[in-house]
Amino acid sequence: MRDRLAVLPQYLLPKQALTRFAGSIANAQGGSVTTALIRRFVQRYNVNMAEAANPDPASYASFNEFFTRALKPGARPLADVPFVCPVDGAISQFGAIERDQLFQAKGHHYSTTALLGGDSALAAQFANGHFATIYLSPRDYHRIHMPCDGTLKRMIYVPGELFSVNPTTARGVPGLFARNERVVCEFDTAHGPMALVLVGATIVGSMATAWHGVVNPPRSGEVRVWRYDDGPAIKLARGEEMGRFLLGSTVVLLFPQQAVQFNADWAPARPVRLGEKMADAAN
């Protein structure tokens, strides 16, 4: 009850307008004002600039340029395992998909079909499979990388709400990750199909992928689909960048049955880093 009361104001806030405003501020090239904003953010969230390829806050022309900053080469070595963690963040939940139900938080489940924009055929491939949900906080590195080698088959933009995706909201808003705006990326891998879902949130100005660029805006209110199985194959290697958030959010990964065996050290709320062991192959 406490969590539901805590998130009640989010139902009333003009989230779309706030997101557009935040996006305009984040994209602005405001010189010393932008630098001051970046320095304040670094201090407020204890951002480790020493690991950034460009550690000087004054060198970033916009807040978004800073927010999507690259890391120094070698800052995130890849574990020698089939599946590596695709982001810096904290584990929200992970484990088995029960038929088509994913665990969100105590008292809340949601379906793979809803998460994937109503595509029941795609969702059926992950029945009784496994999932992992990872939350990226404001201080984290906000580029998303491939957990394993994959060939892109399809990208789906699904319009939706823009609730926050922090742990309190995950506990307080039913079906949160299937209600928010999201970009679904469908891959073929050596271990079967994989869906990597980028979930939007309040003040997440946009989401982008390496092959397409910025996906949103525009926010048309309609599902949009791009297919990649008819032209030259788009192949991405394990650890290669596949996308980024312009302001932070959450990723959800879906795997089929007998594809992954998660790292025994993983647990909900545990911090994780790009490149660490996520899972062994189960088959």
mmCIF file of C-alpha atoms in Angstrom:
data_model
loop_
_atom_site.group_PDB
_atom_site.id
_atom_site.type_symbol
_atom_site.label_atom_id
_atom_site.label_comp_id
_atom_site.label_asym_id
_atom_site.label_seq_id
_atom_site.Cartn_x
_atom_site.Cartn_y
_atom_site.Cartn_z
ATOM 1 C CA MET A 1 0.000 0.000 0.000
ATOM 2 C CA ARG A 2 2.825 2.402 0.833
ATOM 3 C CA ASP A 3 4.408 1.947 -2.613
ATOM 4 C CA ARG A 4 1.074 2.464 -4.365
ATOM 5 C CA LEU A 5 0.538 5.696 -2.460
ATOM 6 C CA ALA A 6 4.095 6.801 -3.271
ATOM 7 C CA VAL A 7 3.522 6.454 -7.013
ATOM 8 C CA LEU A 8 0.031 7.982 -7.028
ATOM 9 C CA PRO A 9 1.326 11.438 -8.121
ATOM 10 C CA GLN A 10 2.795 9.833 -11.254
ATOM 11 C CA TYR A 11 -0.728 9.049 -12.496
ATOM 12 C CA LEU A 12 -1.514 12.765 -12.297
ATOM 13 C CA LEU A 13 1.669 14.297 -13.674
ATOM 14 C CA PRO A 14 1.839 15.352 -17.359
ATOM 15 C CA LYS A 15 4.565 12.792 -18.065
ATOM 16 C CA GLN A 16 4.705 13.341 -21.839
ATOM 17 C CA ALA A 17 5.121 17.099 -21.415
ATOM 18 C CA LEU A 18 7.767 16.657 -18.721
ATOM 19 C CA THR A 19 9.641 14.222 -20.952
ATOM 20 C CA ARG A 20 9.585 16.612 -23.920
ATOM 21 C CA PHE A 21 10.821 19.433 -21.691
ATOM 22 C CA ALA A 22 13.595 17.299 -20.190
ATOM 23 C CA GLY A 23 14.617 16.183 -23.679
ATOM 24 C CA SER A 24 14.903 19.767 -24.884
ATOM 25 C CA ILE A 25 17.078 20.685 -21.892
ATOM 26 C CA ALA A 26 19.250 17.594 -22.330
ATOM 27 C CA ASN A 27 19.804 18.352 -26.031
ATOM 28 C CA ALA A 28 20.533 22.051 -25.539
ATOM 29 C CA GLN A 29 24.081 23.279 -26.088
ATOM 30 C CA GLY A 30 24.175 25.872 -23.356
ATOM 31 C CA GLY A 31 27.900 26.407 -22.883
ATOM 32 C CA SER A 32 28.728 27.216 -19.262
ATOM 33 C CA VAL A 33 25.147 26.486 -18.167
ATOM 34 C CA THR A 34 25.380 22.977 -19.648
ATOM 35 C CA THR A 35 28.759 22.441 -17.984
ATOM 36 C CA ALA A 36 27.366 23.567 -14.630
ATOM 37 C CA LEU A 37 24.448 21.169 -15.016
ATOM 38 C CA ILE A 38 26.802 18.282 -15.834
ATOM 39 C CA ARG A 39 29.100 19.079 -12.894
ATOM 40 C CA ARG A 40 26.118 19.221 -10.548
ATOM 41 C CA PHE A 41 24.850 15.881 -11.859
ATOM 42 C CA VAL A 42 28.277 14.264 -11.447
ATOM 43 C CA GLN A 43 28.450 15.485 -7.860
ATOM 44 C CA ARG A 44 24.840 14.621 -6.993
ATOM 45 C CA TYR A 45 25.029 11.048 -8.304
ATOM 46 C CA ASN A 46 28.715 10.363 -7.653
ATOM 47 C CA VAL A 47 29.425 9.585 -11.301
ATOM 48 C CA ASN A 48 32.858 8.031 -11.853
ATOM 49 C CA MET A 49 34.278 10.193 -14.634
ATOM 50 C CA ALA A 50 37.714 8.549 -14.318
ATOM 51 C CA GLU A 51 36.445 5.600 -16.367
ATOM 52 C CA ALA A 52 34.995 7.774 -19.140
ATOM 53 C CA ALA A 53 36.846 8.015 -22.439
ATOM 54 C CA ASN A 54 36.479 11.782 -22.036
ATOM 55 C CA PRO A 55 36.615 12.624 -18.301
ATOM 56 C CA ASP A 56 36.300 16.427 -18.647
ATOM 57 C CA PRO A 57 32.713 17.619 -17.937
ATOM 58 C CA ALA A 58 33.425 20.917 -19.712
ATOM 59 C CA SER A 59 34.141 19.146 -23.011
ATOM 60 C CA TYR A 60 30.569 17.904 -23.537
ATOM 61 C CA ALA A 61 28.440 20.168 -25.718
ATOM 62 C CA SER A 62 25.134 18.913 -24.310
ATOM 63 C CA PHE A 63 23.887 16.968 -21.319
ATOM 64 C CA ASN A 64 22.871 14.066 -23.582
ATOM 65 C CA GLU A 65 26.374 13.912 -25.026
ATOM 66 C CA PHE A 66 27.653 13.543 -21.459
ATOM 67 C CA PHE A 67 24.921 11.109 -20.443
ATOM 68 C CA THR A 68 25.709 8.720 -23.296
ATOM 69 C CA ARG A 69 29.478 9.087 -22.806
ATOM 70 C CA ALA A 70 31.750 6.268 -23.934
ATOM 71 C CA LEU A 71 33.991 4.343 -21.556
ATOM 72 C CA LYS A 72 37.753 4.062 -21.774
ATOM 73 C CA PRO A 73 38.927 1.032 -23.766
ATOM 74 C CA GLY A 74 39.233 -1.911 -21.402
ATOM 75 C CA ALA A 75 37.045 -0.352 -18.689
ATOM 76 C CA ARG A 76 34.581 -3.261 -18.972
ATOM 77 C CA PRO A 77 36.423 -6.471 -19.892
ATOM 78 C CA LEU A 78 34.163 -9.262 -21.113
ATOM 79 C CA ALA A 79 33.976 -12.437 -19.046
ATOM 80 C CA ASP A 80 34.799 -15.606 -20.967
ATOM 81 C CA VAL A 81 31.242 -16.954 -20.855
ATOM 82 C CA PRO A 82 28.445 -17.342 -23.428
ATOM 83 C CA PHE A 83 26.273 -14.560 -21.931
ATOM 84 C CA VAL A 84 27.605 -11.333 -20.428
ATOM 85 C CA CYS A 85 25.662 -8.624 -18.646
ATOM 86 C CA PRO A 86 24.645 -6.037 -21.275
ATOM 87 C CA VAL A 87 24.624 -2.942 -19.030
ATOM 88 C CA ASP A 88 25.745 -1.300 -15.838
ATOM 89 C CA GLY A 89 22.869 -1.220 -13.364
ATOM 90 C CA ALA A 90 21.109 -3.215 -10.676
ATOM 91 C CA ILE A 91 19.125 -6.417 -11.038
ATOM 92 C CA SER A 92 15.413 -5.774 -10.673
ATOM 93 C CA GLN A 93 14.302 -9.390 -11.111
ATOM 94 C CA PHE A 94 15.392 -12.466 -13.067
ATOM 95 C CA GLY A 95 14.537 -16.117 -13.352
ATOM 96 C CA ALA A 96 12.010 -18.422 -14.965
ATOM 97 C CA ILE A 97 9.100 -17.303 -17.111
ATOM 98 C CA GLU A 98 6.075 -19.208 -15.792
ATOM 99 C CA ARG A 99 4.225 -20.070 -19.001
ATOM 100 C CA ASP A 100 4.007 -16.455 -20.230
ATOM 101 C CA GLN A 101 4.272 -14.599 -16.913
ATOM 102 C CA LEU A 102 7.256 -12.511 -15.793
ATOM 103 C CA PHE A 103 7.733 -11.520 -12.167
ATOM 104 C CA GLN A 104 7.891 -7.743 -11.722
ATOM 105 C CA ALA A 105 7.750 -7.300 -7.943
ATOM 106 C CA LYS A 106 5.857 -8.701 -4.975
ATOM 107 C CA GLY A 107 2.230 -9.018 -6.035
ATOM 108 C CA HIS A 108 2.872 -8.066 -9.670
ATOM 109 C CA HIS A 109 3.337 -10.186 -12.786
ATOM 110 C CA TYR A 110 2.911 -9.307 -16.448
ATOM 111 C CA SER A 111 2.832 -11.273 -19.687
ATOM 112 C CA THR A 112 5.453 -11.641 -22.388
ATOM 113 C CA THR A 113 2.742 -10.904 -24.975
ATOM 114 C CA ALA A 114 1.971 -7.546 -23.351
ATOM 115 C CA LEU A 115 5.687 -6.710 -23.054
ATOM 116 C CA LEU A 116 6.237 -7.495 -26.736
ATOM 117 C CA GLY A 117 3.464 -5.225 -27.951
ATOM 118 C CA GLY A 118 0.792 -7.891 -28.335
ATOM 119 C CA ASP A 119 2.830 -10.166 -30.628
ATOM 120 C CA SER A 120 1.662 -13.561 -29.361
ATOM 121 C CA ALA A 121 3.712 -15.510 -31.925
ATOM 122 C CA LEU A 122 6.931 -13.849 -30.779
ATOM 123 C CA ALA A 123 5.960 -14.252 -27.120
ATOM 124 C CA ALA A 124 5.283 -17.984 -27.610
ATOM 125 C CA GLN A 125 8.969 -18.528 -28.362
ATOM 126 C CA PHE A 126 9.774 -17.588 -24.755
ATOM 127 C CA ALA A 127 7.094 -19.673 -23.020
ATOM 128 C CA ASN A 128 8.589 -21.224 -19.870
ATOM 129 C CA GLY A 129 11.926 -19.661 -20.735
ATOM 130 C CA HIS A 130 13.959 -17.180 -18.698
ATOM 131 C CA PHE A 131 14.141 -13.420 -18.257
ATOM 132 C CA ALA A 132 16.290 -10.744 -16.653
ATOM 133 C CA THR A 133 15.252 -7.173 -15.821
ATOM 134 C CA ILE A 134 18.032 -4.659 -15.110
ATOM 135 C CA TYR A 135 17.479 -1.092 -13.891
ATOM 136 C CA LEU A 136 19.888 1.668 -14.938
ATOM 137 C CA SER A 137 20.117 4.432 -12.352
ATOM 138 C CA PRO A 138 21.076 8.021 -13.250
ATOM 139 C CA ARG A 139 24.720 7.448 -12.278
ATOM 140 C CA ASP A 140 25.201 4.439 -14.550
ATOM 141 C CA TYR A 141 26.784 4.118 -17.973
ATOM 142 C CA HIS A 142 23.844 4.277 -20.376
ATOM 143 C CA ARG A 143 24.911 2.386 -23.462
ATOM 144 C CA ILE A 144 23.482 -1.096 -23.970
ATOM 145 C CA HIS A 145 25.592 -3.925 -25.343
ATOM 146 C CA MET A 146 24.945 -7.410 -26.673
ATOM 147 C CA PRO A 147 24.905 -10.243 -24.117
ATOM 148 C CA CYS A 148 25.844 -12.721 -26.866
ATOM 149 C CA ASP A 149 26.370 -12.819 -30.618
ATOM 150 C CA GLY A 150 23.123 -12.174 -32.459
ATOM 151 C CA THR A 151 21.564 -11.465 -35.839
ATOM 152 C CA LEU A 152 18.883 -8.781 -35.819
ATOM 153 C CA LYS A 153 15.505 -9.909 -37.180
ATOM 154 C CA ARG A 154 13.104 -7.156 -36.202
ATOM 155 C CA MET A 155 12.671 -3.963 -34.181
ATOM 156 C CA ILE A 156 9.282 -2.939 -32.784
ATOM 157 C CA TYR A 157 8.441 0.438 -31.279
ATOM 158 C CA VAL A 158 5.552 0.121 -28.810
ATOM 159 C CA PRO A 159 3.948 3.362 -27.563
ATOM 160 C CA GLY A 160 2.962 3.555 -23.931
ATOM 161 C CA GLU A 161 3.074 5.380 -20.630
ATOM 162 C CA LEU A 162 6.121 7.081 -19.173
ATOM 163 C CA PHE A 163 6.077 6.064 -15.535
ATOM 164 C CA SER A 164 9.351 6.092 -13.647
ATOM 165 C CA VAL A 165 11.012 2.669 -13.563
ATOM 166 C CA ASN A 166 12.739 2.910 -10.192
ATOM 167 C CA PRO A 167 12.230 0.085 -7.650
ATOM 168 C CA THR A 168 9.444 1.912 -5.785
ATOM 169 C CA THR A 169 7.453 2.351 -8.993
ATOM 170 C CA ALA A 170 8.060 -1.292 -9.976
ATOM 171 C CA ARG A 171 6.448 -2.293 -6.694
ATOM 172 C CA GLY A 172 3.602 0.204 -7.000
ATOM 173 C CA VAL A 173 2.486 0.158 -10.667
ATOM 174 C CA PRO A 174 1.007 -3.113 -11.975
ATOM 175 C CA GLY A 175 2.415 -4.261 -15.324
ATOM 176 C CA LEU A 176 4.877 -1.365 -15.362
ATOM 177 C CA PHE A 177 7.287 -2.639 -18.016
ATOM 178 C CA ALA A 178 4.439 -3.686 -20.324
ATOM 179 C CA ARG A 179 2.703 -0.314 -19.896
ATOM 180 C CA ASN A 180 5.620 2.009 -20.586
ATOM 181 C CA GLU A 181 6.892 3.011 -24.014
ATOM 182 C CA ARG A 182 9.465 0.508 -25.264
ATOM 183 C CA VAL A 183 11.619 -0.685 -28.140
ATOM 184 C CA VAL A 184 11.661 -4.459 -28.713
ATOM 185 C CA CYS A 185 14.696 -5.891 -30.519
ATOM 186 C CA GLU A 186 14.374 -9.476 -31.760
ATOM 187 C CA PHE A 187 17.552 -11.462 -32.430
ATOM 188 C CA ASP A 188 18.506 -14.925 -33.606
ATOM 189 C CA THR A 189 21.388 -16.406 -31.618
ATOM 190 C CA ALA A 190 23.259 -19.695 -31.428
ATOM 191 C CA HIS A 191 21.135 -20.426 -28.341
ATOM 192 C CA GLY A 192 17.765 -19.663 -29.938
ATOM 193 C CA PRO A 193 15.727 -16.464 -30.182
ATOM 194 C CA MET A 194 16.386 -13.545 -27.837
ATOM 195 C CA ALA A 195 14.396 -10.388 -27.182
ATOM 196 C CA LEU A 196 16.151 -7.350 -25.786
ATOM 197 C CA VAL A 197 13.605 -4.732 -24.707
ATOM 198 C CA LEU A 198 14.498 -1.107 -23.983
ATOM 199 C CA VAL A 199 11.882 0.347 -21.629
ATOM 200 C CA GLY A 200 11.242 4.087 -21.599
ATOM 201 C CA ALA A 201 10.409 6.166 -18.531
ATOM 202 C CA THR A 202 9.615 9.657 -17.300
ATOM 203 C CA ILE A 203 12.102 12.182 -18.756
ATOM 204 C CA VAL A 204 13.789 9.510 -20.920
ATOM 205 C CA GLY A 205 14.118 11.847 -23.885
ATOM 206 C CA SER A 206 14.650 9.064 -26.400
ATOM 207 C CA MET A 207 15.998 5.617 -27.099
ATOM 208 C CA ALA A 208 18.400 4.829 -29.919
ATOM 209 C CA THR A 209 19.846 1.715 -31.555
ATOM 210 C CA ALA A 210 23.184 1.313 -33.288
ATOM 211 C CA TRP A 211 21.633 0.353 -36.652
ATOM 212 C CA HIS A 212 18.762 2.852 -36.715
ATOM 213 C CA GLY A 213 19.728 5.859 -34.611
ATOM 214 C CA VAL A 214 17.050 7.604 -32.545
ATOM 215 C CA VAL A 215 13.811 5.595 -32.522
ATOM 216 C CA ASN A 216 11.710 8.013 -30.494
ATOM 217 C CA PRO A 217 10.721 10.750 -30.895
ATOM 218 C CA PRO A 218 8.602 10.764 -32.968
ATOM 219 C CA ARG A 219 5.930 9.424 -30.621
ATOM 220 C CA SER A 220 3.130 8.668 -33.052
ATOM 221 C CA GLY A 221 1.001 6.630 -30.662
ATOM 222 C CA GLU A 222 1.143 3.663 -33.044
ATOM 223 C CA VAL A 223 3.178 0.464 -33.093
ATOM 224 C CA ARG A 224 5.963 0.699 -35.682
ATOM 225 C CA VAL A 225 7.859 -2.307 -37.043
ATOM 226 C CA TRP A 226 11.158 -2.584 -38.927
ATOM 227 C CA ARG A 227 12.202 -5.938 -40.428
ATOM 228 C CA TYR A 228 15.830 -6.849 -41.096
ATOM 229 C CA ASP A 229 15.582 -10.404 -42.409
ATOM 230 C CA ASP A 230 15.211 -9.496 -46.098
ATOM 231 C CA GLY A 231 18.317 -7.344 -46.646
ATOM 232 C CA PRO A 232 21.981 -7.612 -45.651
ATOM 233 C CA ALA A 233 22.232 -9.308 -42.266
ATOM 234 C CA ILE A 234 22.876 -7.077 -39.266
ATOM 235 C CA LYS A 235 25.135 -9.128 -37.021
ATOM 236 C CA LEU A 236 26.254 -7.867 -33.618
ATOM 237 C CA ALA A 237 28.982 -9.504 -31.559
ATOM 238 C CA ARG A 238 28.899 -10.269 -27.862
ATOM 239 C CA GLY A 239 29.798 -7.046 -26.030
ATOM 240 C CA GLU A 240 29.155 -4.797 -29.044
ATOM 241 C CA GLU A 241 27.053 -1.679 -28.479
ATOM 242 C CA MET A 242 23.457 -2.139 -29.645
ATOM 243 C CA GLY A 243 21.724 0.940 -28.241
ATOM 244 C CA ARG A 244 21.549 3.691 -25.667
ATOM 245 C CA PHE A 245 19.170 5.610 -23.428
ATOM 246 C CA LEU A 246 19.136 9.385 -23.520
ATOM 247 C CA LEU A 247 18.373 9.578 -19.797
ATOM 248 C CA GLY A 248 18.050 6.364 -17.861
ATOM 249 C CA SER A 249 15.713 3.398 -17.798
ATOM 250 C CA THR A 250 15.481 -0.417 -17.803
ATOM 251 C CA VAL A 251 16.251 -3.357 -20.076
ATOM 252 C CA VAL A 252 14.383 -6.666 -20.117
ATOM 253 C CA LEU A 253 15.917 -9.746 -21.746
ATOM 254 C CA LEU A 254 13.919 -12.819 -22.789
ATOM 255 C CA PHE A 255 15.380 -16.246 -23.554
ATOM 256 C CA PRO A 256 13.672 -19.512 -24.580
ATOM 257 C CA GLN A 257 13.629 -22.752 -22.624
ATOM 258 C CA GLN A 258 16.973 -24.456 -22.025
ATOM 259 C CA ALA A 259 19.011 -21.492 -23.252
ATOM 260 C CA VAL A 260 20.558 -19.927 -20.131
ATOM 261 C CA GLN A 261 21.653 -20.854 -16.647
ATOM 262 C CA PHE A 262 22.028 -17.633 -14.662
ATOM 263 C CA ASN A 263 25.088 -16.676 -12.661
ATOM 264 C CA ALA A 264 24.729 -18.213 -9.181
ATOM 265 C CA ASP A 265 25.964 -14.926 -7.664
ATOM 266 C CA TRP A 266 23.072 -12.928 -9.141
ATOM 267 C CA ALA A 267 20.272 -11.758 -6.829
ATOM 268 C CA PRO A 268 17.577 -9.056 -6.949
ATOM 269 C CA ALA A 269 18.932 -5.568 -6.105
ATOM 270 C CA ARG A 270 22.525 -6.686 -6.736
ATOM 271 C CA PRO A 271 24.628 -4.142 -8.677
ATOM 272 C CA VAL A 272 25.933 -5.469 -11.988
ATOM 273 C CA ARG A 273 28.394 -4.224 -14.560
ATOM 274 C CA LEU A 274 28.642 -4.523 -18.295
ATOM 275 C CA GLY A 275 30.728 -7.535 -19.309
ATOM 276 C CA GLU A 276 30.431 -9.558 -16.111
ATOM 277 C CA LYS A 277 29.113 -13.114 -16.247
ATOM 278 C CA MET A 278 25.338 -13.158 -16.680
ATOM 279 C CA ALA A 279 24.775 -16.791 -17.598
ATOM 280 C CA ASP A 280 26.175 -20.008 -18.949
ATOM 281 C CA ALA A 281 24.500 -21.781 -21.838
ATOM 282 C CA ALA A 282 22.072 -24.412 -20.601
ATOM 283 C CA ASN A 283 22.192 -26.467 -23.803
#
